Amino acid sequence: MSIIKCNELLYIRRSVPDVTQVETFLNRFGLITCAKQGESVYLRATDPVHHCYILEQGPARLLGFAFLAKCEADLRTLAAGTGRDVEEITEPGGGLRVRLKEPNGYDVDIVYGIAVPEPINVERQAVNTGREPTLRADEPLRLPRGQATPVKRIAHVVLGTPLVEETAAWFRETLGMLPSDEVFRTAGGEQIASFLRVDKGAEHVDHHAFLPMRSDTAGFQHVSFESQDIDAVMADHHYLKSMGYEHLWGIGRHLLGSQLFDYWNDPLGYAHEHWADSDRLSATATTGVWEAKEGMVTQWGEGASEQFRHNVKP
Ligand SMILES: [Fe+2]
């Protein structure tokens, strides 16, 4: 029995030496600058969430990330259960938070009551398929060119960690997360990954919102955003390439989670994923158990490079 059951991932917080340099990358990746306070910059996606990315001035470092509480009473329960306080957030959007530390030392803010903006409407045309060939009848497909497609929302964070079991247990026991798939180096051997989703009961949620992955040192492995659709992942690949950014892995289709994915490094080498079409599971889905050689593969596209696997930053 966990202390609470949290809702989805809400934002990530990093410090960077040159805020404008990383903000420019994020704008070209599809995030929209929505607020500034002091030297900090806040960026949003098109879903109605105040901000999903915070950049602060400082050394290159992941500071932490946040999940949404289901209600204010859950914040009080979490504060009482962890010996922390409920604090007012003095940043754009306001709201309340309980700030925890996960086992690798990163901040995990559980928040509630941040202002909710209107969604940003992005016009996307239907796509014909063999089974439904006239979804776009009499209407030529015309995609925007030479610009980023705004991303829909933040989706998951992956941490590299030498403490896979301990980290996964903390997120299960504190925030009620559920294991979608567990990966072991060999059957009965060392655990290398735990794909965790949030528990919203009968509601279907992303296959994973948080994933600790085996690494010699703890750190940021990647942060992931849902694109508007598959065309957006493909078109934005070419847009980021034209802007001269470093491509890390993709395009391909994961096995675990099934997303069509594409990974890009920001100017500091921190990996950012675009994806479309994830598996969605309710709380009753069973947990998959895999050996690495069967689970950590693609359905199509090249396998993960050594560079991707070891791309863990502080
Ligand atoms: Fe991912």
Short mmCIF file of C-alpha atoms and ligand atoms in Angstrom, two decimals:
data_model
loop_
_atom_site.label_atom_id
_atom_site.label_comp_id
_atom_site.label_asym_id
_atom_site.label_seq_id
_atom_site.Cartn_x
_atom_site.Cartn_y
_atom_site.Cartn_z
CA MET A 1 0.00 0.00 0.00
CA SER A 2 1.57 3.29 -1.12
CA ILE A 3 1.31 6.64 0.70
CA ILE A 4 -0.62 8.16 -2.24
CA LYS A 5 -1.24 7.41 -5.92
CA CYS A 6 0.03 10.28 -8.06
CA ASN A 7 -1.14 11.40 -11.49
CA GLU A 8 1.03 12.14 -14.52
CA LEU A 9 4.50 13.69 -14.86
CA LEU A 10 4.13 17.47 -14.95
CA TYR A 11 7.52 19.10 -15.42
CA ILE A 12 11.30 18.70 -15.31
CA ARG A 13 13.73 21.20 -13.76
CA ARG A 14 17.33 21.65 -14.88
CA SER A 15 20.07 24.18 -14.26
CA VAL A 16 22.19 25.16 -17.26
CA PRO A 17 25.11 27.58 -17.68
CA ASP A 18 23.53 29.34 -20.68
CA VAL A 19 19.74 29.44 -20.35
CA THR A 20 19.20 31.03 -23.78
CA GLN A 21 21.24 28.33 -25.54
CA VAL A 22 19.11 25.48 -24.12
CA GLU A 23 15.86 27.49 -24.44
CA THR A 24 16.61 27.91 -28.16
CA PHE A 25 17.09 24.15 -28.53
CA LEU A 26 13.84 23.46 -26.66
CA ASN A 27 11.93 25.96 -28.84
CA ARG A 28 13.25 24.15 -31.92
CA PHE A 29 12.32 20.82 -30.29
CA GLY A 30 8.70 22.03 -30.02
CA LEU A 31 8.36 23.64 -26.57
CA ILE A 32 6.96 27.15 -26.17
CA THR A 33 8.44 29.71 -23.76
CA CYS A 34 5.53 30.82 -21.57
CA ALA A 35 7.01 32.66 -18.55
CA LYS A 36 10.22 34.08 -17.11
CA GLN A 37 11.08 34.83 -13.50
CA GLY A 38 14.50 36.16 -12.55
CA GLU A 39 16.92 34.18 -14.69
CA SER A 40 14.58 31.15 -14.93
CA VAL A 41 12.59 30.27 -18.06
CA TYR A 42 9.35 28.24 -18.14
CA LEU A 43 8.23 26.35 -21.23
CA ARG A 44 4.97 24.61 -22.06
CA ALA A 45 3.53 22.19 -24.59
CA THR A 46 0.09 22.35 -26.24
CA ASP A 47 -1.83 20.39 -23.57
CA PRO A 48 -3.39 22.54 -20.82
CA VAL A 49 -0.51 22.38 -18.32
CA HIS A 50 1.07 25.63 -17.12
CA HIS A 51 4.65 24.56 -17.82
CA CYS A 52 6.43 21.27 -18.39
CA TYR A 53 10.06 22.46 -18.40
CA ILE A 54 11.98 24.82 -16.08
CA LEU A 55 15.48 26.09 -16.90
CA GLU A 56 17.45 27.76 -14.14
CA GLN A 57 20.84 29.47 -14.37
CA GLY A 58 23.63 27.30 -12.89
CA PRO A 59 25.97 24.39 -13.58
CA ALA A 60 24.69 21.75 -16.03
CA ARG A 61 22.57 19.51 -13.83
CA LEU A 62 19.23 17.80 -13.55
CA LEU A 63 17.58 19.29 -10.44
CA GLY A 64 14.43 17.20 -10.37
CA PHE A 65 10.95 16.63 -11.74
CA ALA A 66 7.32 16.80 -10.63
CA PHE A 67 4.19 14.71 -10.60
CA LEU A 68 0.62 15.92 -10.14
CA ALA A 69 -1.31 14.92 -6.99
CA LYS A 70 -4.93 13.82 -7.47
CA CYS A 71 -6.19 16.27 -4.81
CA GLU A 72 -4.96 18.64 -2.13
CA ALA A 73 -5.83 16.12 0.59
CA ASP A 74 -3.28 13.74 -0.97
CA LEU A 75 -0.59 16.43 -0.56
CA ARG A 76 -1.43 16.60 3.16
CA THR A 77 -1.33 12.79 3.40
CA LEU A 78 2.04 12.72 1.61
CA ALA A 79 3.46 15.48 3.82
CA ALA A 80 2.35 13.64 6.97
CA GLY A 81 3.66 10.30 5.67
CA THR A 82 7.10 11.65 4.75
CA GLY A 83 7.64 14.27 7.46
CA ARG A 84 7.75 17.10 4.89
CA ASP A 85 5.78 20.35 4.66
CA VAL A 86 3.22 21.47 2.12
CA GLU A 87 4.81 24.60 0.58
CA GLU A 88 3.36 27.37 -1.56
CA ILE A 89 5.03 27.50 -4.97
CA THR A 90 6.40 31.01 -5.61
CA GLU A 91 6.84 30.46 -9.35
CA PRO A 92 4.62 31.32 -12.34
CA GLY A 93 1.35 29.39 -12.05
CA GLY A 94 1.50 29.21 -8.23
CA GLY A 95 0.08 26.13 -6.50
CA LEU A 96 1.24 23.89 -3.68
CA ARG A 97 3.97 21.30 -3.46
CA VAL A 98 5.58 18.68 -1.26
CA ARG A 99 9.27 18.36 -2.13
CA LEU A 100 10.79 14.90 -1.68
CA LYS A 101 14.18 13.39 -2.53
CA GLU A 102 14.23 10.13 -4.45
CA PRO A 103 17.03 7.62 -3.69
CA ASN A 104 19.49 9.15 -6.19
CA GLY A 105 19.21 12.59 -4.60
CA TYR A 106 17.02 14.34 -7.19
CA ASP A 107 14.06 16.50 -6.13
CA VAL A 108 10.62 15.04 -6.76
CA ASP A 109 7.94 17.71 -6.35
CA ILE A 110 4.39 16.47 -5.89
CA VAL A 111 2.23 19.43 -6.82
CA TYR A 112 -1.40 20.49 -6.86
CA GLY A 113 -3.32 23.63 -7.76
CA ILE A 114 -0.97 25.13 -10.38
CA ALA A 115 -2.96 27.40 -12.73
CA VAL A 116 -4.38 25.55 -15.74
CA PRO A 117 -4.13 27.45 -19.05
CA GLU A 118 -6.17 26.95 -22.21
CA PRO A 119 -4.83 24.25 -24.54
CA ILE A 120 -3.02 25.47 -27.66
CA ASN A 121 -4.81 24.24 -30.76
CA VAL A 122 -2.57 22.71 -33.44
CA GLU A 123 -4.35 21.92 -36.71
CA ARG A 124 -3.39 18.47 -37.94
CA GLN A 125 -4.95 16.76 -40.95
CA ALA A 126 -6.25 13.20 -40.88
CA VAL A 127 -4.06 10.49 -42.41
CA ASN A 128 -5.44 7.95 -44.87
CA THR A 129 -4.72 4.28 -44.22
CA GLY A 130 -5.27 1.15 -46.25
CA ARG A 131 -8.24 0.26 -44.05
CA GLU A 132 -9.64 3.81 -43.99
CA PRO A 133 -8.52 5.34 -47.29
CA THR A 134 -10.79 8.41 -47.38
CA LEU A 135 -10.25 10.07 -43.98
CA ARG A 136 -8.70 12.94 -45.97
CA ALA A 137 -10.86 12.72 -49.11
CA ASP A 138 -10.53 15.67 -51.56
CA GLU A 139 -7.95 17.30 -49.27
CA PRO A 140 -4.22 17.29 -50.14
CA LEU A 141 -1.91 16.79 -47.13
CA ARG A 142 0.07 19.98 -46.51
CA LEU A 143 2.46 19.94 -43.54
CA PRO A 144 4.11 23.09 -42.15
CA ARG A 145 7.73 23.34 -43.35
CA GLY A 146 10.89 24.76 -41.80
CA GLN A 147 9.54 24.98 -38.26
CA ALA A 148 9.12 22.84 -35.16
CA THR A 149 5.79 21.14 -34.52
CA PRO A 150 4.72 22.08 -30.98
CA VAL A 151 4.87 18.98 -28.75
CA LYS A 152 1.70 17.84 -27.01
CA ARG A 153 3.00 17.14 -23.49
CA ILE A 154 5.83 15.84 -21.33
CA ALA A 155 5.52 12.08 -20.92
CA HIS A 156 8.36 10.43 -19.01
CA VAL A 157 11.76 10.78 -17.39
CA VAL A 158 14.45 8.09 -17.41
CA LEU A 159 17.15 8.11 -14.73
CA GLY A 160 20.36 6.16 -14.95
CA THR A 161 21.03 4.63 -11.53
CA PRO A 162 23.09 1.97 -9.75
CA LEU A 163 20.00 1.61 -7.48
CA VAL A 164 17.35 0.24 -9.88
CA GLU A 165 15.42 -1.87 -7.33
CA GLU A 166 15.60 0.74 -4.55
CA THR A 167 14.56 3.58 -6.87
CA ALA A 168 11.65 1.60 -8.35
CA ALA A 169 10.49 0.60 -4.85
CA TRP A 170 10.53 4.24 -3.72
CA PHE A 171 8.26 5.31 -6.60
CA ARG A 172 5.93 2.34 -6.02
CA GLU A 173 5.70 2.82 -2.25
CA THR A 174 5.60 6.64 -2.15
CA LEU A 175 3.59 7.50 -5.27
CA GLY A 176 1.74 4.27 -6.03
CA MET A 177 3.38 3.63 -9.38
CA LEU A 178 2.84 0.29 -11.08
CA PRO A 179 5.43 -1.80 -12.95
CA SER A 180 4.45 -2.30 -16.61
CA ASP A 181 7.60 -4.23 -17.56
CA GLU A 182 10.63 -5.39 -15.55
CA VAL A 183 13.89 -6.16 -17.37
CA PHE A 184 16.72 -8.35 -16.05
CA ARG A 185 20.20 -8.85 -17.52
CA THR A 186 19.49 -12.58 -17.66
CA ALA A 187 16.65 -14.67 -16.23
CA GLY A 188 16.96 -14.41 -12.43
CA GLY A 189 19.95 -12.05 -12.79
CA GLU A 190 20.53 -8.39 -12.07
CA GLN A 191 17.60 -6.04 -12.74
CA ILE A 192 18.43 -3.43 -15.34
CA ALA A 193 15.15 -1.51 -15.81
CA SER A 194 11.69 -1.01 -14.31
CA PHE A 195 9.09 0.68 -16.54
CA LEU A 196 6.68 2.38 -14.11
CA ARG A 197 3.27 3.90 -14.93
CA VAL A 198 0.94 5.99 -12.79
CA ASP A 199 -2.16 4.43 -11.25
CA LYS A 200 -5.35 6.13 -12.44
CA GLY A 201 -7.53 3.07 -11.87
CA ALA A 202 -9.59 2.17 -14.94
CA GLU A 203 -8.21 5.11 -16.94
CA HIS A 204 -5.62 4.14 -19.55
CA VAL A 205 -2.24 5.85 -19.05
CA ASP A 206 1.18 5.81 -20.74
CA HIS A 207 3.11 2.54 -20.49
CA HIS A 208 5.70 4.43 -18.40
CA ALA A 209 5.99 7.83 -16.73
CA PHE A 210 9.24 7.04 -14.91
CA LEU A 211 11.98 4.53 -15.62
CA PRO A 212 15.11 3.78 -13.54
CA MET A 213 17.72 2.14 -15.80
CA ARG A 214 20.94 0.42 -14.66
CA SER A 215 23.99 2.69 -14.86
CA ASP A 216 27.30 2.94 -12.96
CA THR A 217 26.48 6.48 -11.88
CA ALA A 218 23.15 8.20 -11.16
CA GLY A 219 21.94 10.83 -13.60
CA PHE A 220 19.65 12.07 -16.32
CA GLN A 221 19.29 9.55 -19.16
CA HIS A 222 16.48 11.21 -21.15
CA VAL A 223 13.24 13.17 -20.96
CA SER A 224 10.43 12.37 -23.33
CA PHE A 225 7.63 14.29 -25.00
CA GLU A 226 4.57 13.19 -26.95
CA SER A 227 4.51 14.59 -30.49
CA GLN A 228 1.25 15.51 -32.22
CA ASP A 229 1.44 12.45 -34.48
CA ILE A 230 3.86 10.25 -36.43
CA ASP A 231 4.29 12.84 -39.19
CA ALA A 232 5.44 15.34 -36.54
CA VAL A 233 8.15 12.94 -35.28
CA MET A 234 9.39 12.45 -38.85
CA ALA A 235 9.19 16.10 -39.93
CA ASP A 236 10.82 17.35 -36.72
CA HIS A 237 13.68 14.87 -37.22
CA HIS A 238 14.53 16.68 -40.45
CA TYR A 239 13.97 20.10 -38.89
CA LEU A 240 16.37 19.42 -35.95
CA LYS A 241 18.89 17.93 -38.40
CA SER A 242 18.70 21.10 -40.50
CA MET A 243 19.41 23.13 -37.33
CA GLY A 244 22.62 21.12 -36.79
CA TYR A 245 21.72 19.36 -33.51
CA GLU A 246 23.22 15.99 -32.51
CA HIS A 247 21.02 13.01 -33.31
CA LEU A 248 21.28 10.18 -30.77
CA TRP A 249 18.96 7.30 -31.79
CA GLY A 250 16.06 6.61 -34.09
CA ILE A 251 13.74 6.72 -35.83
CA GLY A 252 12.42 3.35 -34.65
CA ARG A 253 9.61 1.59 -32.79
CA HIS A 254 10.32 0.42 -29.22
CA LEU A 255 9.18 -3.03 -28.12
CA LEU A 256 8.37 -2.12 -24.48
CA GLY A 257 5.87 0.74 -24.67
CA SER A 258 5.68 0.45 -28.48
CA GLN A 259 6.35 4.16 -29.13
CA LEU A 260 7.64 5.34 -32.48
CA PHE A 261 10.68 7.26 -31.19
CA ASP A 262 13.45 9.71 -32.09
CA TYR A 263 16.16 10.98 -29.69
CA TRP A 264 18.12 14.24 -29.90
CA ASN A 265 20.82 15.73 -27.70
CA ASP A 266 20.59 19.33 -26.58
CA PRO A 267 23.78 21.46 -26.79
CA LEU A 268 24.91 20.03 -23.40
CA GLY A 269 24.42 16.40 -24.48
CA TYR A 270 21.16 15.85 -22.52
CA ALA A 271 18.86 13.54 -24.52
CA HIS A 272 15.30 14.52 -25.51
CA GLU A 273 12.83 12.09 -27.05
CA HIS A 274 9.97 12.75 -29.44
CA TRP A 275 7.46 9.91 -29.64
CA ALA A 276 4.03 9.09 -31.03
CA ASP A 277 1.67 6.19 -30.35
CA SER A 278 2.42 4.66 -26.92
CA ASP A 279 0.80 1.62 -25.35
CA ARG A 280 -1.83 2.75 -22.80
CA LEU A 281 -2.57 0.55 -19.81
CA SER A 282 -5.10 0.60 -16.99
CA ALA A 283 -4.20 -0.34 -13.41
CA THR A 284 -5.17 -3.97 -13.95
CA ALA A 285 -2.59 -4.73 -16.68
CA THR A 286 -0.16 -7.49 -15.72
CA THR A 287 3.60 -6.89 -15.37
CA GLY A 288 5.86 -8.18 -18.13
CA VAL A 289 9.17 -9.82 -17.14
CA TRP A 290 11.97 -9.83 -19.69
CA GLU A 291 15.57 -10.69 -20.29
CA ALA A 292 17.42 -7.69 -21.70
CA LYS A 293 18.16 -9.34 -25.03
CA GLU A 294 14.42 -9.92 -25.60
CA GLY A 295 12.99 -6.77 -24.01
CA MET A 296 15.39 -3.92 -24.79
CA VAL A 297 14.99 -4.16 -28.55
CA THR A 298 13.14 -2.34 -31.30
CA GLN A 299 10.28 -3.70 -33.42
CA TRP A 300 11.94 -1.95 -36.34
CA GLY A 301 14.87 0.44 -36.61
CA GLU A 302 18.41 0.05 -35.28
CA GLY A 303 19.06 -1.08 -31.70
CA ALA A 304 20.28 1.38 -29.07
CA SER A 305 23.86 2.48 -29.58
CA GLU A 306 26.48 2.27 -26.80
CA GLN A 307 26.42 6.08 -26.83
CA PHE A 308 22.69 6.10 -26.05
CA ARG A 309 22.99 3.55 -23.25
CA HIS A 310 25.81 5.44 -21.54
CA ASN A 311 24.40 8.92 -22.18
CA VAL A 312 23.89 9.62 -18.45
CA LYS A 313 24.50 13.19 -17.26
CA PRO A 314 24.53 14.58 -13.70
FE FE B 1 11.76 7.18 -23.64
#
